[in-house]
mmCIF file of C-alpha atoms and ligand atoms in Angstrom:
data_model
loop_
_atom_site.group_PDB
_atom_site.id
_atom_site.type_symbol
_atom_site.label_atom_id
_atom_site.label_comp_id
_atom_site.label_asym_id
_atom_site.label_seq_id
_atom_site.Cartn_x
_atom_site.Cartn_y
_atom_site.Cartn_z
ATOM 1 C CA MET A 1 -132.332 36.807 54.770
ATOM 2 C CA ASN A 2 -130.476 38.848 52.157
ATOM 3 C CA ASP A 3 -127.505 37.360 50.378
ATOM 4 C CA GLN A 4 -124.981 39.157 52.584
ATOM 5 C CA GLY A 5 -126.605 37.714 55.713
ATOM 6 C CA GLU A 6 -126.765 34.302 54.093
ATOM 7 C CA LEU A 7 -123.094 34.433 53.115
ATOM 8 C CA GLN A 8 -122.110 35.638 56.570
ATOM 9 C CA ALA A 9 -124.028 32.795 58.243
ATOM 10 C CA THR A 10 -122.284 30.228 56.041
ATOM 11 C CA VAL A 11 -118.848 31.699 56.767
ATOM 12 C CA LYS A 12 -119.601 31.599 60.482
ATOM 13 C CA ALA A 13 -120.693 27.963 60.290
ATOM 14 C CA LEU A 14 -117.522 26.972 58.418
ATOM 15 C CA VAL A 15 -114.991 28.976 60.422
ATOM 16 C CA GLN A 16 -115.463 27.441 63.855
ATOM 17 C CA SER A 17 -112.681 26.853 66.318
ATOM 18 C CA GLY A 18 -111.405 23.294 66.452
ATOM 19 C CA LYS A 19 -113.014 22.396 63.116
ATOM 20 C CA GLY A 20 -112.067 22.151 59.458
ATOM 21 C CA ILE A 21 -113.403 20.976 56.126
ATOM 22 C CA LEU A 22 -113.460 17.478 54.647
ATOM 23 C CA ALA A 23 -112.693 17.539 50.914
ATOM 24 C CA ALA A 24 -114.617 14.590 49.466
ATOM 25 C CA ASP A 25 -115.086 16.075 46.013
ATOM 26 C CA GLU A 26 -112.775 13.858 43.994
ATOM 27 C CA SER A 27 -113.759 13.959 40.337
ATOM 28 C CA SER A 28 -114.567 10.668 38.586
ATOM 29 C CA PRO A 29 -110.989 10.084 37.310
ATOM 30 C CA THR A 30 -109.488 10.995 40.709
ATOM 31 C CA ILE A 31 -111.767 8.788 42.799
ATOM 32 C CA ALA A 32 -111.102 5.963 40.315
ATOM 33 C CA LYS A 33 -107.374 6.392 41.028
ATOM 34 C CA ARG A 34 -107.960 6.374 44.804
ATOM 35 C CA PHE A 35 -110.192 3.275 44.596
ATOM 36 C CA LYS A 36 -107.667 1.514 42.370
ATOM 37 C CA SER A 37 -105.070 1.906 45.125
ATOM 38 C CA ILE A 38 -107.245 -0.355 47.324
ATOM 39 C CA GLY A 39 -108.328 -2.641 44.458
ATOM 40 C CA VAL A 40 -111.901 -1.356 44.255
ATOM 41 C CA GLU A 41 -113.721 -0.564 41.052
ATOM 42 C CA SER A 42 -115.141 2.957 40.767
ATOM 43 C CA THR A 43 -118.824 2.303 40.162
ATOM 44 C CA GLU A 44 -121.536 4.768 41.069
ATOM 45 C CA GLU A 45 -122.690 2.447 43.844
ATOM 46 C CA ASN A 46 -119.181 2.078 45.295
ATOM 47 C CA ARG A 47 -118.720 5.832 45.302
ATOM 48 C CA ARG A 48 -122.078 6.272 47.008
ATOM 49 C CA ALA A 49 -121.371 3.556 49.562
ATOM 50 C CA TYR A 50 -117.952 4.981 50.482
ATOM 51 C CA ARG A 51 -119.137 8.561 50.810
ATOM 52 C CA HIS A 52 -122.226 7.455 52.709
ATOM 53 C CA ILE A 53 -120.009 5.702 55.247
ATOM 54 C CA MET A 54 -117.876 8.813 55.681
ATOM 55 C CA LEU A 55 -120.750 11.252 56.040
ATOM 56 C CA SER A 56 -122.459 9.084 58.621
ATOM 57 C CA ALA A 57 -119.345 8.697 60.795
ATOM 58 C CA PRO A 58 -120.606 9.192 64.362
ATOM 59 C CA GLY A 59 -119.469 12.454 65.915
ATOM 60 C CA LEU A 60 -117.783 13.752 62.754
ATOM 61 C CA GLY A 61 -119.440 17.147 63.218
ATOM 62 C CA GLU A 62 -117.330 17.672 66.330
ATOM 63 C CA PHE A 63 -114.265 18.377 64.174
ATOM 64 C CA ILE A 64 -115.665 18.896 60.670
ATOM 65 C CA SER A 65 -117.671 22.038 59.883
ATOM 66 C CA GLY A 66 -118.091 21.550 56.141
ATOM 67 C CA VAL A 67 -117.761 18.927 53.436
ATOM 68 C CA ILE A 68 -116.973 19.535 49.777
ATOM 69 C CA LEU A 69 -118.923 17.141 47.583
ATOM 70 C CA PHE A 70 -118.731 16.187 43.929
ATOM 71 C CA GLU A 71 -121.831 16.919 41.842
ATOM 72 C CA GLU A 72 -122.803 13.244 41.691
ATOM 73 C CA THR A 73 -122.769 12.941 45.501
ATOM 74 C CA LEU A 74 -125.059 15.922 45.922
ATOM 75 C CA GLY A 75 -127.820 13.905 44.262
ATOM 76 C CA GLN A 76 -127.114 10.555 45.981
ATOM 77 C CA ARG A 77 -128.965 9.069 48.912
ATOM 78 C CA ALA A 78 -128.218 7.084 52.049
ATOM 79 C CA ASP A 79 -129.509 3.527 52.389
ATOM 80 C CA ASP A 80 -132.643 4.879 54.105
ATOM 81 C CA GLY A 81 -133.313 7.378 51.325
ATOM 82 C CA THR A 82 -131.907 10.477 53.063
ATOM 83 C CA PRO A 83 -130.080 12.705 50.554
ATOM 84 C CA LEU A 84 -126.347 12.587 51.347
ATOM 85 C CA PRO A 85 -126.053 16.389 51.752
ATOM 86 C CA GLN A 86 -128.810 16.196 54.348
ATOM 87 C CA LEU A 87 -126.959 13.426 56.165
ATOM 88 C CA ALA A 88 -124.006 15.809 56.527
ATOM 89 C CA ALA A 89 -126.199 18.752 57.512
ATOM 90 C CA ARG A 90 -127.786 16.653 60.260
ATOM 91 C CA GLN A 91 -124.348 16.335 61.847
ATOM 92 C CA GLY A 92 -123.929 20.101 61.708
ATOM 93 C CA ILE A 93 -121.660 19.771 58.653
ATOM 94 C CA VAL A 94 -122.334 22.351 55.934
ATOM 95 C CA PRO A 95 -122.525 20.776 52.457
ATOM 96 C CA GLY A 96 -120.459 22.388 49.697
ATOM 97 C CA ILE A 97 -119.838 21.601 46.066
ATOM 98 C CA LYS A 98 -116.884 21.523 43.679
ATOM 99 C CA VAL A 99 -118.031 23.590 40.714
ATOM 100 C CA ASP A 100 -115.003 23.751 38.436
ATOM 101 C CA ALA A 101 -114.908 21.387 35.484
ATOM 102 C CA GLY A 102 -111.256 20.449 35.854
ATOM 103 C CA LYS A 103 -108.082 21.656 34.212
ATOM 104 C CA ILE A 104 -106.855 21.585 30.639
ATOM 105 C CA PRO A 105 -103.596 22.730 29.069
ATOM 106 C CA LEU A 106 -103.452 26.507 28.709
ATOM 107 C CA ALA A 107 -103.280 27.234 25.002
ATOM 108 C CA LEU A 108 -99.933 28.529 23.731
ATOM 109 C CA ALA A 109 -98.383 28.141 27.190
ATOM 110 C CA PRO A 110 -96.584 24.761 27.283
ATOM 111 C CA GLY A 111 -96.617 23.193 30.754
ATOM 112 C CA ASP A 112 -99.250 25.538 32.155
ATOM 113 C CA GLU A 113 -102.852 24.645 32.906
ATOM 114 C CA ILE A 114 -106.128 26.521 33.205
ATOM 115 C CA THR A 115 -109.307 25.531 35.010
ATOM 116 C CA GLN A 116 -112.573 25.602 33.101
ATOM 117 C CA GLY A 117 -116.245 25.621 34.114
ATOM 118 C CA LEU A 118 -117.448 29.235 34.118
ATOM 119 C CA ASP A 119 -120.064 28.842 31.398
ATOM 120 C CA GLY A 120 -123.523 28.409 32.893
ATOM 121 C CA LEU A 121 -122.121 28.549 36.440
ATOM 122 C CA ALA A 122 -124.806 30.838 37.879
ATOM 123 C CA LYS A 123 -127.525 28.487 36.725
ATOM 124 C CA ARG A 124 -125.720 25.406 38.003
ATOM 125 C CA LEU A 125 -125.244 27.070 41.398
ATOM 126 C CA ASP A 126 -128.938 27.664 41.605
ATOM 127 C CA GLY A 127 -129.541 23.932 41.174
ATOM 128 C CA TYR A 128 -126.801 22.974 43.665
ATOM 129 C CA LYS A 129 -128.286 25.337 46.221
ATOM 130 C CA GLN A 130 -131.620 23.628 45.940
ATOM 131 C CA LEU A 131 -129.846 20.362 46.739
ATOM 132 C CA GLY A 132 -128.386 21.887 49.906
ATOM 133 C CA ALA A 133 -124.984 23.302 48.882
ATOM 134 C CA ARG A 134 -124.079 26.522 50.702
ATOM 135 C CA PHE A 135 -120.506 26.953 49.605
ATOM 136 C CA ALA A 136 -118.445 26.096 46.549
ATOM 137 C CA LYS A 137 -114.896 25.321 45.513
ATOM 138 C CA TRP A 138 -112.843 26.077 42.389
ATOM 139 C CA ARG A 139 -109.311 24.743 42.074
ATOM 140 C CA ALA A 140 -106.613 26.383 39.980
ATOM 141 C CA VAL A 141 -103.398 24.425 39.501
ATOM 142 C CA TYR A 142 -99.877 25.757 39.025
ATOM 143 C CA ASN A 143 -97.048 23.528 37.860
ATOM 144 C CA VAL A 144 -93.654 24.609 39.166
ATOM 145 C CA SER A 145 -90.263 24.612 37.450
ATOM 146 C CA ASP A 146 -87.569 27.255 36.983
ATOM 147 C CA THR A 147 -89.825 28.899 34.392
ATOM 148 C CA LEU A 148 -93.339 27.699 35.301
ATOM 149 C CA PRO A 149 -95.935 28.933 35.954
ATOM 150 C CA SER A 150 -95.797 31.585 33.254
ATOM 151 C CA ARG A 151 -97.071 35.093 33.905
ATOM 152 C CA LEU A 152 -99.913 34.241 31.535
ATOM 153 C CA ALA A 153 -101.007 31.217 33.615
ATOM 154 C CA VAL A 154 -100.850 33.211 36.846
ATOM 155 C CA GLU A 155 -103.038 35.952 35.368
ATOM 156 C CA ALA A 156 -105.488 33.669 33.542
ATOM 157 C CA ASN A 157 -106.123 31.470 36.600
ATOM 158 C CA ALA A 158 -106.528 34.479 38.886
ATOM 159 C CA GLU A 159 -109.078 35.895 36.493
ATOM 160 C CA ALA A 160 -111.056 32.622 36.420
ATOM 161 C CA LEU A 161 -110.958 32.289 40.235
ATOM 162 C CA ALA A 162 -112.226 35.835 40.648
ATOM 163 C CA ARG A 163 -115.011 35.444 38.109
ATOM 164 C CA TYR A 164 -116.077 32.216 39.821
ATOM 165 C CA ALA A 165 -116.037 33.867 43.265
ATOM 166 C CA ALA A 166 -118.105 36.824 42.077
ATOM 167 C CA ILE A 167 -120.717 34.528 40.502
ATOM 168 C CA CYS A 168 -120.917 32.477 43.716
ATOM 169 C CA GLN A 169 -121.462 35.513 45.912
ATOM 170 C CA GLU A 170 -124.142 36.852 43.631
ATOM 171 C CA GLN A 171 -125.924 33.505 44.064
ATOM 172 C CA GLY A 172 -125.574 33.549 47.864
ATOM 173 C CA VAL A 173 -122.935 30.803 47.860
ATOM 174 C CA VAL A 174 -119.635 31.254 49.736
ATOM 175 C CA PRO A 175 -116.686 30.753 47.385
ATOM 176 C CA ILE A 176 -113.627 28.814 48.455
ATOM 177 C CA VAL A 177 -110.817 30.056 46.275
ATOM 178 C CA GLU A 178 -108.229 27.311 45.759
ATOM 179 C CA PRO A 179 -104.951 28.182 44.088
ATOM 180 C CA GLU A 180 -102.812 25.030 44.339
ATOM 181 C CA VAL A 181 -99.090 25.338 43.736
ATOM 182 C CA LEU A 182 -98.167 21.713 43.077
ATOM 183 C CA MET A 183 -95.623 19.765 45.121
ATOM 184 C CA ASP A 184 -94.588 17.717 42.079
ATOM 185 C CA GLY A 185 -90.974 18.228 41.038
ATOM 186 C CA GLY A 186 -87.592 18.949 42.505
ATOM 187 C CA HIS A 187 -87.952 22.653 43.262
ATOM 188 C CA SER A 188 -86.818 24.165 46.549
ATOM 189 C CA LEU A 189 -88.903 25.619 49.369
ATOM 190 C CA ASP A 190 -87.715 29.072 48.294
ATOM 191 C CA ARG A 191 -88.965 28.514 44.746
ATOM 192 C CA CYS A 192 -92.358 27.377 46.102
ATOM 193 C CA ALA A 193 -92.469 30.510 48.264
ATOM 194 C CA GLU A 194 -91.679 32.740 45.293
ATOM 195 C CA VAL A 195 -94.365 31.138 43.103
ATOM 196 C CA THR A 196 -96.968 31.117 45.894
ATOM 197 C CA GLU A 197 -96.376 34.801 46.633
ATOM 198 C CA GLY A 198 -96.841 35.748 42.977
ATOM 199 C CA VAL A 199 -99.939 33.555 42.628
ATOM 200 C CA LEU A 200 -101.677 34.865 45.763
ATOM 201 C CA HIS A 201 -100.845 38.453 44.963
ATOM 202 C CA GLU A 202 -102.463 38.077 41.550
ATOM 203 C CA VAL A 203 -105.489 36.208 42.943
ATOM 204 C CA PHE A 204 -106.311 38.957 45.460
ATOM 205 C CA HIS A 205 -105.735 41.649 42.873
ATOM 206 C CA ALA A 206 -108.284 39.907 40.621
ATOM 207 C CA LEU A 207 -110.759 39.368 43.483
ATOM 208 C CA HIS A 208 -110.634 43.114 44.113
ATOM 209 C CA ARG A 209 -111.221 43.947 40.441
ATOM 210 C CA TYR A 210 -114.233 41.634 40.339
ATOM 211 C CA ARG A 211 -115.715 43.237 43.488
ATOM 212 C CA VAL A 212 -115.588 40.034 45.490
ATOM 213 C CA VAL A 213 -116.343 40.617 49.180
ATOM 214 C CA LEU A 214 -113.347 39.226 51.038
ATOM 215 C CA GLU A 215 -115.261 38.901 54.318
ATOM 216 C CA HIS A 216 -117.378 36.289 52.530
ATOM 217 C CA THR A 217 -114.531 34.474 50.809
ATOM 218 C CA LEU A 218 -112.417 31.584 52.086
ATOM 219 C CA LEU A 219 -108.955 30.740 50.810
ATOM 220 C CA LYS A 220 -107.723 27.189 50.256
ATOM 221 C CA PRO A 221 -104.030 27.431 49.457
ATOM 222 C CA SER A 222 -101.208 24.952 49.352
ATOM 223 C CA MET A 223 -98.559 25.228 52.041
ATOM 224 C CA VAL A 224 -95.100 26.482 51.151
ATOM 225 C CA VAL A 225 -93.108 23.250 50.895
ATOM 226 C CA PRO A 226 -90.221 21.969 48.793
ATOM 227 C CA GLY A 227 -91.052 19.807 45.754
ATOM 228 C CA LYS A 228 -91.471 16.102 46.508
ATOM 229 C CA GLU A 229 -88.226 15.286 44.714
ATOM 230 C CA HIS A 230 -86.194 18.010 46.339
ATOM 231 C CA ALA A 231 -83.234 16.568 48.279
ATOM 232 C CA GLN A 232 -83.903 18.596 51.385
ATOM 233 C CA GLN A 233 -87.365 18.214 52.888
ATOM 234 C CA ALA A 234 -88.578 20.795 55.390
ATOM 235 C CA THR A 235 -89.520 20.480 59.057
ATOM 236 C CA PRO A 236 -92.971 21.608 60.244
ATOM 237 C CA ALA A 237 -91.350 24.697 61.802
ATOM 238 C CA GLU A 238 -89.745 25.604 58.449
ATOM 239 C CA VAL A 239 -92.971 25.018 56.503
ATOM 240 C CA ALA A 240 -94.934 27.057 59.026
ATOM 241 C CA ALA A 241 -92.508 30.003 58.987
ATOM 242 C CA ALA A 242 -92.335 30.142 55.178
ATOM 243 C CA THR A 243 -96.093 29.708 54.687
ATOM 244 C CA ILE A 244 -97.088 32.334 57.244
ATOM 245 C CA ARG A 245 -94.545 34.803 55.853
ATOM 246 C CA ILE A 246 -96.035 34.512 52.359
ATOM 247 C CA LEU A 247 -99.644 34.586 53.565
ATOM 248 C CA ARG A 248 -99.012 37.712 55.647
ATOM 249 C CA ARG A 249 -97.591 39.447 52.599
ATOM 250 C CA THR A 250 -100.473 38.562 50.318
ATOM 251 C CA VAL A 251 -103.764 37.724 52.078
ATOM 252 C CA PRO A 252 -105.808 40.687 53.366
ATOM 253 C CA ALA A 253 -106.932 40.531 56.989
ATOM 254 C CA ALA A 254 -110.572 40.721 55.849
ATOM 255 C CA VAL A 255 -110.415 37.075 54.742
ATOM 256 C CA PRO A 256 -111.945 35.152 57.667
ATOM 257 C CA GLY A 257 -110.375 31.770 57.138
ATOM 258 C CA ILE A 258 -107.579 29.947 55.380
ATOM 259 C CA PHE A 259 -108.223 26.226 54.899
ATOM 260 C CA PHE A 260 -105.156 24.420 53.585
ATOM 261 C CA LEU A 261 -105.203 21.556 51.105
ATOM 262 C CA SER A 262 -102.867 18.636 51.793
ATOM 263 C CA GLY A 263 -101.605 18.267 48.229
ATOM 264 C CA GLY A 264 -99.809 14.923 48.623
ATOM 265 C CA GLN A 265 -98.369 15.367 52.115
ATOM 266 C CA THR A 266 -98.811 12.318 54.330
ATOM 267 C CA PRO A 267 -101.646 12.595 56.843
ATOM 268 C CA ALA A 268 -99.214 13.048 59.745
ATOM 269 C CA GLN A 269 -97.167 15.683 57.873
ATOM 270 C CA ALA A 270 -100.244 17.715 56.973
ATOM 271 C CA THR A 271 -101.370 17.665 60.591
ATOM 272 C CA ALA A 272 -97.944 18.555 61.995
ATOM 273 C CA ASN A 273 -97.523 21.430 59.533
ATOM 274 C CA LEU A 274 -100.905 22.945 60.377
ATOM 275 C CA ASP A 275 -100.156 22.565 64.060
ATOM 276 C CA ALA A 276 -96.811 24.354 63.680
ATOM 277 C CA MET A 277 -98.543 27.288 61.983
ATOM 278 C CA ASN A 278 -101.107 27.613 64.719
ATOM 279 C CA ARG A 279 -98.334 27.595 67.307
ATOM 280 C CA LEU A 280 -96.869 30.762 65.815
ATOM 281 C CA GLY A 281 -99.548 32.802 67.562
ATOM 282 C CA ALA A 282 -102.607 34.704 66.421
ATOM 283 C CA GLN A 283 -102.843 35.682 62.749
ATOM 284 C CA PRO A 284 -105.355 37.967 61.018
ATOM 285 C CA TRP A 285 -107.240 34.931 59.742
ATOM 286 C CA GLN A 286 -108.168 31.535 61.179
ATOM 287 C CA LEU A 287 -105.875 28.747 59.959
ATOM 288 C CA SER A 288 -107.562 25.427 59.387
ATOM 289 C CA PHE A 289 -107.656 22.407 57.077
ATOM 290 C CA SER A 290 -109.630 21.349 54.027
ATOM 291 C CA TYR A 291 -107.873 18.076 53.402
ATOM 292 C CA GLY A 292 -108.782 15.363 50.961
ATOM 293 C CA ARG A 293 -106.109 12.687 51.013
ATOM 294 C CA ALA A 294 -104.714 13.651 54.428
ATOM 295 C CA LEU A 295 -108.121 13.029 56.020
ATOM 296 C CA GLN A 296 -109.266 10.128 53.894
ATOM 297 C CA ASP A 297 -106.238 7.934 53.207
ATOM 298 C CA PRO A 298 -106.424 5.843 56.386
ATOM 299 C CA ALA A 299 -110.215 5.591 56.013
ATOM 300 C CA LEU A 300 -109.930 4.412 52.424
ATOM 301 C CA LYS A 301 -107.392 1.766 53.448
ATOM 302 C CA ALA A 302 -109.673 0.577 56.244
ATOM 303 C CA TRP A 303 -112.706 0.374 53.951
ATOM 304 C CA LYS A 304 -111.258 -1.834 51.189
ATOM 305 C CA GLY A 305 -114.638 -1.697 49.442
ATOM 306 C CA GLN A 306 -116.316 -3.838 52.128
ATOM 307 C CA ALA A 307 -119.510 -2.793 53.901
ATOM 308 C CA ALA A 308 -118.339 -4.880 56.867
ATOM 309 C CA ASN A 309 -115.464 -2.408 57.366
ATOM 310 C CA ALA A 310 -117.763 0.607 57.735
ATOM 311 C CA GLN A 311 -117.063 1.111 61.413
ATOM 312 C CA GLU A 312 -113.285 0.900 61.009
ATOM 313 C CA THR A 313 -113.518 3.346 58.110
ATOM 314 C CA GLN A 314 -115.461 5.817 60.205
ATOM 315 C CA LYS A 315 -113.072 5.437 63.127
ATOM 316 C CA ALA A 316 -110.084 6.152 60.870
ATOM 317 C CA LEU A 317 -111.740 9.266 59.447
ATOM 318 C CA PHE A 318 -112.778 10.415 62.900
ATOM 319 C CA LYS A 319 -109.251 10.003 64.218
ATOM 320 C CA ARG A 320 -107.674 12.160 61.490
ATOM 321 C CA SER A 321 -110.417 14.741 61.940
ATOM 322 C CA ARG A 322 -109.801 14.843 65.670
ATOM 323 C CA LEU A 323 -106.028 15.216 65.250
ATOM 324 C CA ASN A 324 -106.472 17.988 62.695
ATOM 325 C CA GLY A 325 -109.012 19.623 64.986
ATOM 326 C CA ALA A 326 -106.224 19.714 67.595
ATOM 327 C CA ALA A 327 -103.706 21.048 65.034
ATOM 328 C CA ARG A 328 -106.136 23.791 64.138
ATOM 329 C CA GLU A 329 -105.675 24.994 67.722
ATOM 330 C CA GLY A 330 -101.927 24.324 67.875
ATOM 331 C CA LYS A 331 -102.562 21.492 70.336
ATOM 332 C CA TYR A 332 -101.392 18.462 68.373
ATOM 333 C CA ALA A 333 -98.491 16.236 69.387
ATOM 334 C CA PRO A 334 -97.102 13.445 67.177
ATOM 335 C CA SER A 335 -97.558 11.059 70.136
ATOM 336 C CA MET A 336 -101.316 11.424 69.622
ATOM 337 C CA GLU A 337 -100.873 9.354 66.445
ATOM 338 C CA ASP A 338 -100.309 6.265 68.598
ATOM 339 C CA LEU A 339 -103.495 6.532 70.603
ATOM 340 C CA PRO A 340 -106.368 4.315 69.473
ATOM 341 C CA ALA A 341 -108.849 5.756 66.956
HETATM 342 P P1 13P B 401 -105.889 17.145 49.023
HETATM 343 O O1 13P B 401 -105.931 17.559 50.466
HETATM 344 O O2 13P B 401 -105.834 15.658 48.821
HETATM 345 O O3 13P B 401 -104.858 17.917 48.245
HETATM 346 O O4 13P B 401 -107.289 17.530 48.409
HETATM 347 C C1 13P B 401 -107.810 18.770 48.651
HETATM 348 C C2 13P B 401 -108.569 19.219 47.488
HETATM 349 O O5 13P B 401 -109.716 19.559 47.611
HETATM 350 C C3 13P B 401 -107.891 19.268 46.190
HETATM 351 O O6 13P B 401 -108.648 20.004 45.296
#
């Protein structure tokens, strides 16, 4: 198969109705923070055990089409020796890999950040592919205030996302392009909309310059929401209207799928917001989820670091996946939260 056929097959496997992506690619500092919240130490074995439990959740492939893994996980094995990516693939879940090396302050731009990790990326992708990864993720982060992000940060991050996406496609790996406008702060929904529009416009301009094939690219944006500290929080209908308006202005119809991040929304909020978007009727692209916290939080709480809680952990993950699978079709109702896992 040539690379175009390979990329197309991966896109098709990821963009399936009723399914979304599980983001389980927390970096070492982030997973340590998540484990700390349940009083568990972040050792390599604990990380392996937790992710093993998730990836072997019975029936997960019914609602999850892909999983984003951290580099360490790609090389880890199940208790019976099966490589963890293979465990996912067996359930029909396409393994993917976070390839950025995290964010650092953007020089001479106080308050802005830039994502690094481009050096040696083609070679790393080659290795990841051999371990089973078929798609990748790169996250750019934008802090919001009255003056942030600066024009410089918007341009520099777009450039890095586009270079990453081009390198992925050349290696036969589908790029997920993730520009995350953060929810931290007291900004309004309108300010988030303004920043998101500018960010996405610049990202697609850069993707075009770098000759990235949009048909083989997936977008993972944040939703348009007010900052966490803003006095007036938004209803799902408001979030959906604002998000779709901005996406329609900025995301070409050639992009097959948009997989939202949850970004600090509660699991129920993230599900309700996605549902509200899918109730607005057909859009040029499929609207789905690629949640980390919003899929995993209840599972993490059920696990508590104990092997004996494996089944409860899997049930909790399955439940959130099922509810988001419904939201992906605009068929979720908050009352479904009360049904047993
Ligand atoms: P959240 O859904 O927890 O924001 O995580 C998604 C993700 O992959 C962040 O990079």
